[in-house]
């Protein structure tokens, strides 16, 4: 009975040592008698008890790593307090096991030294403007060295850039001055545009008034010309009708009568004016002679 229990215990130990179940996104490094033998992938695997052993276990997921805050000096000798976060992934379990004694510490230290080197090439203003460039250069510098450690650096992000208080105060004053400058420029541009609009409106109004006056003068001239033409045409038609009437039988006698009536009316008006001295011809035949002369002036050839 005791032998059976011993055998059962030995069997359980053998099964425990030989059967291994690797979780998803994990990799286990196996050593046989102290030498690298292989890497177990996710799933069920079998080992040789007491000969093979699991030496290292690696997680293949993306791992975030906080980079400790450090002081970096820019190209223009300004100190910056910088901290960031690094994302990496184990791609080769064998290299991650034997390439470095502690690849996490190695990556962290390399990220700090690379960041100091990159920021040291930039001026203070550029460090705030070119964060993406800084991140890319840090990733490139780390990734080249991390290949021997079986690690792939995916990205690096700067979390905070903190200059000294004096620099922050000077930057705030610079920003305030720049905003005031922009406000003055905007106000002057507004006044300039206002003056341009007023001048343009006055010019257009003057042009409109002059065009209106010009059109009014043209219309007035055309109206006067049309009026004169109409009067002239009416006079011509009247003269033509009078001439045509004179040519009719009895026309000359009618004209003589009309001229005589006008002469008599003229003498009557002159005589009615108290301030006018009227000289009457001694011989009334002269009046008839005057009428005859007027008839000769209006007489038309037959």
mmCIF file of C-alpha atoms in Angstrom:
data_model
loop_
_atom_site.group_PDB
_atom_site.id
_atom_site.type_symbol
_atom_site.label_atom_id
_atom_site.label_comp_id
_atom_site.label_asym_id
_atom_site.label_seq_id
_atom_site.Cartn_x
_atom_site.Cartn_y
_atom_site.Cartn_z
ATOM 1 C CA UNK A 1 0.000 0.000 0.000
ATOM 2 C CA UNK A 2 2.784 2.397 0.851
ATOM 3 C CA UNK A 3 4.562 1.540 -2.405
ATOM 4 C CA UNK A 4 1.432 2.392 -4.331
ATOM 5 C CA UNK A 5 1.157 5.759 -2.667
ATOM 6 C CA UNK A 6 4.817 6.467 -3.394
ATOM 7 C CA UNK A 7 4.353 5.539 -7.046
ATOM 8 C CA UNK A 8 1.276 7.735 -7.258
ATOM 9 C CA UNK A 9 3.176 10.685 -5.831
ATOM 10 C CA UNK A 10 6.053 10.072 -8.245
ATOM 11 C CA UNK A 11 3.574 9.938 -11.153
ATOM 12 C CA UNK A 12 1.974 13.204 -10.103
ATOM 13 C CA UNK A 13 5.390 14.826 -9.861
ATOM 14 C CA UNK A 14 6.347 13.494 -13.286
ATOM 15 C CA UNK A 15 3.107 14.780 -14.817
ATOM 16 C CA UNK A 16 3.524 18.164 -13.166
ATOM 17 C CA UNK A 17 7.077 18.453 -14.424
ATOM 18 C CA UNK A 18 6.364 17.198 -17.932
ATOM 19 C CA UNK A 19 3.009 18.786 -18.839
ATOM 20 C CA UNK A 20 2.937 22.540 -19.331
ATOM 21 C CA UNK A 21 0.067 24.778 -20.518
ATOM 22 C CA UNK A 22 1.238 28.158 -21.909
ATOM 23 C CA UNK A 23 -1.387 30.965 -21.876
ATOM 24 C CA UNK A 24 -2.184 33.060 -24.928
ATOM 25 C CA UNK A 25 0.265 35.948 -25.654
ATOM 26 C CA UNK A 26 2.943 34.318 -23.529
ATOM 27 C CA UNK A 27 6.244 32.617 -24.361
ATOM 28 C CA UNK A 28 8.242 30.326 -22.067
ATOM 29 C CA UNK A 29 11.932 29.662 -22.565
ATOM 30 C CA UNK A 30 13.009 26.049 -21.900
ATOM 31 C CA UNK A 31 16.502 25.008 -20.799
ATOM 32 C CA UNK A 32 17.763 21.449 -20.952
ATOM 33 C CA UNK A 33 20.522 20.758 -18.481
ATOM 34 C CA UNK A 34 21.220 24.503 -18.251
ATOM 35 C CA UNK A 35 21.291 25.124 -22.022
ATOM 36 C CA UNK A 36 18.654 26.838 -24.153
ATOM 37 C CA UNK A 37 16.483 24.179 -25.714
ATOM 38 C CA UNK A 38 13.462 26.024 -27.164
ATOM 39 C CA UNK A 39 10.538 28.328 -26.646
ATOM 40 C CA UNK A 40 7.075 27.093 -25.747
ATOM 41 C CA UNK A 41 4.196 28.719 -27.622
ATOM 42 C CA UNK A 42 0.635 29.061 -26.260
ATOM 43 C CA UNK A 43 -1.062 25.690 -25.730
ATOM 44 C CA UNK A 44 -0.218 22.285 -24.267
ATOM 45 C CA UNK A 45 3.439 21.167 -24.247
ATOM 46 C CA UNK A 46 5.403 18.261 -22.796
ATOM 47 C CA UNK A 47 8.840 18.387 -21.150
ATOM 48 C CA UNK A 48 11.304 15.820 -19.938
ATOM 49 C CA UNK A 49 11.035 15.796 -16.149
ATOM 50 C CA UNK A 50 14.112 16.795 -14.197
ATOM 51 C CA UNK A 51 15.989 17.467 -17.453
ATOM 52 C CA UNK A 52 13.969 20.323 -18.968
ATOM 53 C CA UNK A 53 12.863 23.323 -16.981
ATOM 54 C CA UNK A 54 11.062 26.624 -17.637
ATOM 55 C CA UNK A 55 13.822 29.212 -17.228
ATOM 56 C CA UNK A 56 12.009 32.412 -18.325
ATOM 57 C CA UNK A 57 8.426 33.477 -18.854
ATOM 58 C CA UNK A 58 7.671 36.461 -21.097
ATOM 59 C CA UNK A 59 4.478 38.373 -21.823
ATOM 60 C CA UNK A 60 4.099 39.217 -25.519
ATOM 61 C CA UNK A 61 1.516 41.949 -24.983
ATOM 62 C CA UNK A 62 2.274 45.646 -25.451
ATOM 63 C CA UNK A 63 3.726 46.935 -22.199
ATOM 64 C CA UNK A 64 3.649 50.591 -21.036
ATOM 65 C CA UNK A 65 6.700 51.759 -19.116
ATOM 66 C CA UNK A 66 6.881 55.029 -17.204
ATOM 67 C CA UNK A 67 10.145 56.860 -17.760
ATOM 68 C CA UNK A 68 11.241 58.683 -14.603
ATOM 69 C CA UNK A 69 11.299 62.462 -14.672
ATOM 70 C CA UNK A 70 14.680 64.009 -15.425
ATOM 71 C CA UNK A 71 16.289 67.402 -16.080
ATOM 72 C CA UNK A 72 17.333 68.057 -19.693
ATOM 73 C CA UNK A 73 19.315 71.049 -20.956
ATOM 74 C CA UNK A 74 18.338 72.596 -24.274
ATOM 75 C CA UNK A 75 20.644 74.046 -26.894
ATOM 76 C CA UNK A 76 20.166 77.558 -25.453
ATOM 77 C CA UNK A 77 21.128 76.326 -21.940
ATOM 78 C CA UNK A 78 17.628 76.166 -20.486
ATOM 79 C CA UNK A 79 16.729 73.434 -18.020
ATOM 80 C CA UNK A 80 13.587 71.389 -18.624
ATOM 81 C CA UNK A 81 11.916 68.872 -16.347
ATOM 82 C CA UNK A 82 10.797 66.073 -18.695
ATOM 83 C CA UNK A 83 8.959 62.833 -18.110
ATOM 84 C CA UNK A 84 7.381 60.416 -20.536
ATOM 85 C CA UNK A 85 5.967 56.962 -21.159
ATOM 86 C CA UNK A 86 7.347 54.221 -23.385
ATOM 87 C CA UNK A 87 5.451 51.390 -25.084
ATOM 88 C CA UNK A 88 7.341 48.226 -26.023
ATOM 89 C CA UNK A 89 6.698 44.583 -26.848
ATOM 90 C CA UNK A 90 8.756 41.411 -26.544
ATOM 91 C CA UNK A 91 9.205 39.931 -30.016
ATOM 92 C CA UNK A 92 11.952 37.363 -29.390
ATOM 93 C CA UNK A 93 11.706 35.429 -26.115
ATOM 94 C CA UNK A 94 15.164 33.891 -26.468
ATOM 95 C CA UNK A 95 16.929 37.262 -26.965
ATOM 96 C CA UNK A 96 14.844 38.830 -24.195
ATOM 97 C CA UNK A 97 16.074 36.061 -21.869
ATOM 98 C CA UNK A 98 19.752 36.083 -22.745
ATOM 99 C CA UNK A 99 20.373 39.427 -24.459
ATOM 100 C CA UNK A 100 20.151 41.498 -21.281
ATOM 101 C CA UNK A 101 20.021 40.754 -17.619
ATOM 102 C CA UNK A 102 17.068 43.168 -17.281
ATOM 103 C CA UNK A 103 15.754 44.600 -20.533
ATOM 104 C CA UNK A 104 13.166 46.786 -18.744
ATOM 105 C CA UNK A 105 15.837 48.721 -16.856
ATOM 106 C CA UNK A 106 17.980 48.859 -19.993
ATOM 107 C CA UNK A 107 15.157 50.345 -22.053
ATOM 108 C CA UNK A 108 14.332 52.870 -19.345
ATOM 109 C CA UNK A 109 17.925 54.079 -19.021
ATOM 110 C CA UNK A 110 18.387 54.219 -22.781
ATOM 111 C CA UNK A 111 15.168 56.253 -23.147
ATOM 112 C CA UNK A 112 16.456 58.807 -20.649
ATOM 113 C CA UNK A 113 19.862 59.196 -22.297
ATOM 114 C CA UNK A 114 18.324 59.381 -25.788
ATOM 115 C CA UNK A 115 15.837 62.038 -24.636
ATOM 116 C CA UNK A 116 18.634 64.181 -23.158
ATOM 117 C CA UNK A 117 20.574 63.880 -26.398
ATOM 118 C CA UNK A 118 17.628 64.858 -28.605
ATOM 119 C CA UNK A 119 16.540 67.820 -26.452
ATOM 120 C CA UNK A 120 20.141 69.039 -26.224
ATOM 121 C CA UNK A 121 20.055 69.654 -30.002
ATOM 122 C CA UNK A 122 16.952 71.859 -29.848
ATOM 123 C CA UNK A 123 16.225 75.330 -28.548
ATOM 124 C CA UNK A 124 13.574 75.901 -25.897
ATOM 125 C CA UNK A 125 10.821 77.055 -28.265
ATOM 126 C CA UNK A 126 11.409 74.103 -30.581
ATOM 127 C CA UNK A 127 10.958 71.590 -27.776
ATOM 128 C CA UNK A 128 7.329 72.688 -27.393
ATOM 129 C CA UNK A 129 6.679 72.835 -31.140
ATOM 130 C CA UNK A 130 8.339 69.571 -32.219
ATOM 131 C CA UNK A 131 7.183 66.984 -29.710
ATOM 132 C CA UNK A 132 6.376 64.512 -32.473
ATOM 133 C CA UNK A 133 9.912 64.808 -33.848
ATOM 134 C CA UNK A 134 11.399 64.307 -30.369
ATOM 135 C CA UNK A 135 9.243 61.212 -29.802
ATOM 136 C CA UNK A 136 10.201 59.733 -33.169
ATOM 137 C CA UNK A 137 13.928 60.290 -32.629
ATOM 138 C CA UNK A 138 13.822 58.716 -29.153
ATOM 139 C CA UNK A 139 12.007 55.654 -30.522
ATOM 140 C CA UNK A 140 14.538 55.318 -33.336
ATOM 141 C CA UNK A 141 17.497 55.543 -30.958
ATOM 142 C CA UNK A 142 16.060 52.957 -28.538
ATOM 143 C CA UNK A 143 14.811 50.575 -31.206
ATOM 144 C CA UNK A 144 18.252 50.138 -32.754
ATOM 145 C CA UNK A 145 19.748 48.989 -29.449
ATOM 146 C CA UNK A 146 16.697 46.993 -28.322
ATOM 147 C CA UNK A 147 16.917 44.608 -31.277
ATOM 148 C CA UNK A 148 19.615 42.643 -29.433
ATOM 149 C CA UNK A 149 17.291 42.364 -26.432
ATOM 150 C CA UNK A 150 14.408 40.833 -28.397
ATOM 151 C CA UNK A 151 12.275 43.906 -27.737
ATOM 152 C CA UNK A 152 10.438 46.177 -30.191
ATOM 153 C CA UNK A 153 9.909 49.791 -29.082
ATOM 154 C CA UNK A 154 6.536 50.870 -30.471
ATOM 155 C CA UNK A 155 6.313 54.531 -29.431
ATOM 156 C CA UNK A 156 7.387 57.115 -26.906
ATOM 157 C CA UNK A 157 5.271 59.990 -25.635
ATOM 158 C CA UNK A 158 6.390 63.022 -23.640
ATOM 159 C CA UNK A 159 3.902 63.531 -20.830
ATOM 160 C CA UNK A 160 5.145 66.849 -19.528
ATOM 161 C CA UNK A 161 7.714 69.560 -20.281
ATOM 162 C CA UNK A 162 8.213 71.918 -17.361
ATOM 163 C CA UNK A 163 10.647 74.831 -17.669
ATOM 164 C CA UNK A 164 11.750 76.887 -14.621
ATOM 165 C CA UNK A 165 9.340 79.454 -13.139
ATOM 166 C CA UNK A 166 11.375 82.366 -14.505
ATOM 167 C CA UNK A 167 11.126 80.970 -18.018
ATOM 168 C CA UNK A 168 7.396 80.368 -17.613
ATOM 169 C CA UNK A 169 6.905 83.976 -16.489
ATOM 170 C CA UNK A 170 8.937 85.308 -19.429
ATOM 171 C CA UNK A 171 6.984 83.102 -21.850
ATOM 172 C CA UNK A 172 3.703 84.367 -20.406
ATOM 173 C CA UNK A 173 4.835 87.974 -20.888
ATOM 174 C CA UNK A 174 5.855 87.172 -24.460
ATOM 175 C CA UNK A 175 2.468 85.592 -25.179
ATOM 176 C CA UNK A 176 0.677 88.616 -23.675
ATOM 177 C CA UNK A 177 2.758 91.025 -25.767
ATOM 178 C CA UNK A 178 2.087 88.978 -28.903
ATOM 179 C CA UNK A 179 -1.652 89.018 -28.253
ATOM 180 C CA UNK A 180 -1.630 92.776 -27.664
ATOM 181 C CA UNK A 181 0.316 93.214 -30.891
ATOM 182 C CA UNK A 182 -2.239 91.127 -32.795
ATOM 183 C CA UNK A 183 -5.066 93.147 -31.249
ATOM 184 C CA UNK A 184 -3.463 96.442 -32.338
ATOM 185 C CA UNK A 185 -2.863 95.101 -35.835
ATOM 186 C CA UNK A 186 -6.456 93.891 -36.065
ATOM 187 C CA UNK A 187 -7.758 97.280 -34.879
ATOM 188 C CA UNK A 188 -5.599 99.180 -37.393
ATOM 189 C CA UNK A 189 -6.676 96.842 -40.171
ATOM 190 C CA UNK A 190 -10.285 97.463 -39.185
ATOM 191 C CA UNK A 191 -9.825 101.234 -39.298
ATOM 192 C CA UNK A 192 -8.016 100.948 -42.634
ATOM 193 C CA UNK A 193 -10.792 98.834 -44.092
ATOM 194 C CA UNK A 194 -13.375 101.264 -42.725
ATOM 195 C CA UNK A 195 -11.665 104.209 -44.428
ATOM 196 C CA UNK A 196 -11.407 102.250 -47.666
ATOM 197 C CA UNK A 197 -15.105 101.398 -47.498
ATOM 198 C CA UNK A 198 -16.053 105.032 -46.806
ATOM 199 C CA UNK A 199 -13.881 106.291 -49.678
ATOM 200 C CA UNK A 200 -15.274 103.644 -51.993
ATOM 201 C CA UNK A 201 -18.833 104.536 -51.016
ATOM 202 C CA UNK A 202 -18.244 108.258 -51.542
ATOM 203 C CA UNK A 203 -16.663 107.601 -54.935
ATOM 204 C CA UNK A 204 -19.518 105.381 -56.036
ATOM 205 C CA UNK A 205 -22.048 107.930 -54.768
ATOM 206 C CA UNK A 206 -20.281 110.742 -56.656
ATOM 207 C CA UNK A 207 -20.208 108.630 -59.814
ATOM 208 C CA UNK A 208 -23.891 107.822 -59.399
ATOM 209 C CA UNK A 209 -24.771 111.500 -58.876
ATOM 210 C CA UNK A 210 -22.720 112.597 -61.888
ATOM 211 C CA UNK A 211 -24.297 109.869 -64.028
ATOM 212 C CA UNK A 212 -27.716 111.012 -62.866
ATOM 213 C CA UNK A 213 -26.952 114.652 -63.616
ATOM 214 C CA UNK A 214 -25.554 113.672 -66.996
ATOM 215 C CA UNK A 215 -28.644 111.655 -67.837
ATOM 216 C CA UNK A 216 -30.886 114.473 -66.609
ATOM 217 C CA UNK A 217 -29.045 116.988 -68.811
ATOM 218 C CA UNK A 218 -29.353 114.630 -71.777
ATOM 219 C CA UNK A 219 -33.038 114.129 -71.134
ATOM 220 C CA UNK A 220 -33.582 117.907 -70.734
ATOM 221 C CA UNK A 221 -31.718 118.649 -73.958
ATOM 222 C CA UNK A 222 -33.643 115.971 -75.787
ATOM 223 C CA UNK A 223 -36.885 117.356 -74.365
ATOM 224 C CA UNK A 224 -36.040 120.919 -75.448
ATOM 225 C CA UNK A 225 -35.011 119.698 -78.898
ATOM 226 C CA UNK A 226 -38.222 117.748 -79.215
ATOM 227 C CA UNK A 227 -40.203 120.798 -78.055
ATOM 228 C CA UNK A 228 -38.496 123.113 -80.547
ATOM 229 C CA UNK A 229 -39.001 120.582 -83.302
ATOM 230 C CA UNK A 230 -42.666 120.222 -82.429
ATOM 231 C CA UNK A 231 -43.153 124.027 -82.387
ATOM 232 C CA UNK A 232 -41.340 124.368 -85.694
ATOM 233 C CA UNK A 233 -43.416 121.611 -87.250
ATOM 234 C CA UNK A 234 -46.615 123.233 -85.935
ATOM 235 C CA UNK A 235 -45.585 126.636 -87.324
ATOM 236 C CA UNK A 236 -44.738 125.076 -90.666
ATOM 237 C CA UNK A 237 -48.073 123.306 -90.775
ATOM 238 C CA UNK A 238 -49.852 126.558 -89.853
ATOM 239 C CA UNK A 239 -48.010 128.486 -92.568
ATOM 240 C CA UNK A 240 -48.776 125.770 -95.087
ATOM 241 C CA UNK A 241 -52.464 125.897 -94.169
ATOM 242 C CA UNK A 242 -52.524 129.708 -94.371
ATOM 243 C CA UNK A 243 -50.830 129.616 -97.757
ATOM 244 C CA UNK A 244 -53.258 126.970 -98.927
ATOM 245 C CA UNK A 245 -56.169 129.048 -97.670
ATOM 246 C CA UNK A 246 -54.931 132.166 -99.494
ATOM 247 C CA UNK A 247 -54.832 130.244 -102.771
ATOM 248 C CA UNK A 248 -58.525 129.464 -102.426
ATOM 249 C CA UNK A 249 -61.134 131.804 -104.033
ATOM 250 C CA UNK A 250 -61.681 134.818 -101.787
ATOM 251 C CA UNK A 251 -58.503 134.135 -99.829
ATOM 252 C CA UNK A 252 -56.847 137.425 -100.664
ATOM 253 C CA UNK A 253 -59.952 139.403 -99.643
ATOM 254 C CA UNK A 254 -59.961 137.563 -96.299
ATOM 255 C CA UNK A 255 -56.312 138.416 -95.732
ATOM 256 C CA UNK A 256 -56.939 142.072 -96.570
ATOM 257 C CA UNK A 257 -59.817 142.131 -94.106
ATOM 258 C CA UNK A 258 -57.686 140.495 -91.423
ATOM 259 C CA UNK A 259 -54.827 142.942 -91.941
ATOM 260 C CA UNK A 260 -57.250 145.876 -91.850
ATOM 261 C CA UNK A 261 -58.767 144.606 -88.618
ATOM 262 C CA UNK A 262 -55.349 144.239 -87.026
ATOM 263 C CA UNK A 263 -54.392 147.742 -88.125
ATOM 264 C CA UNK A 264 -57.565 149.220 -86.708
ATOM 265 C CA UNK A 265 -57.042 147.249 -83.445
ATOM 266 C CA UNK A 266 -53.519 148.516 -83.201
ATOM 267 C CA UNK A 267 -54.670 152.150 -83.615
ATOM 268 C CA UNK A 268 -57.387 151.491 -81.024
ATOM 269 C CA UNK A 269 -54.890 150.204 -78.454
ATOM 270 C CA UNK A 270 -52.573 153.104 -79.038
ATOM 271 C CA UNK A 271 -55.445 155.564 -78.662
ATOM 272 C CA UNK A 272 -56.624 153.898 -75.452
ATOM 273 C CA UNK A 273 -53.248 154.433 -73.767
ATOM 274 C CA UNK A 274 -53.430 157.837 -72.000
ATOM 275 C CA UNK A 275 -49.664 158.179 -71.883
ATOM 276 C CA UNK A 276 -49.270 157.686 -75.638
ATOM 277 C CA UNK A 277 -49.483 160.545 -78.093
ATOM 278 C CA UNK A 278 -51.371 159.472 -81.197
ATOM 279 C CA UNK A 279 -50.657 161.202 -84.496
ATOM 280 C CA UNK A 280 -53.499 160.608 -86.964
ATOM 281 C CA UNK A 281 -52.707 161.058 -90.676
ATOM 282 C CA UNK A 282 -54.470 164.012 -92.263
ATOM 283 C CA UNK A 283 -55.402 161.910 -95.237
ATOM 284 C CA UNK A 284 -57.111 158.598 -94.401
ATOM 285 C CA UNK A 285 -56.184 157.319 -97.806
ATOM 286 C CA UNK A 286 -52.735 156.762 -96.350
ATOM 287 C CA UNK A 287 -54.250 154.104 -94.104
ATOM 288 C CA UNK A 288 -55.584 152.329 -97.133
ATOM 289 C CA UNK A 289 -52.169 152.655 -98.714
ATOM 290 C CA UNK A 290 -50.632 151.103 -95.566
ATOM 291 C CA UNK A 291 -53.036 148.191 -95.787
ATOM 292 C CA UNK A 292 -52.270 147.815 -99.489
ATOM 293 C CA UNK A 293 -48.552 147.679 -98.728
ATOM 294 C CA UNK A 294 -49.150 144.970 -96.127
ATOM 295 C CA UNK A 295 -51.180 143.009 -98.618
ATOM 296 C CA UNK A 296 -48.367 143.185 -101.124
ATOM 297 C CA UNK A 297 -46.037 141.698 -98.515
ATOM 298 C CA UNK A 298 -48.320 138.728 -97.898
ATOM 299 C CA UNK A 299 -49.554 138.398 -101.459
ATOM 300 C CA UNK A 300 -48.435 135.169 -103.070
ATOM 301 C CA UNK A 301 -47.805 134.749 -106.761
ATOM 302 C CA UNK A 302 -50.680 133.145 -108.583
#
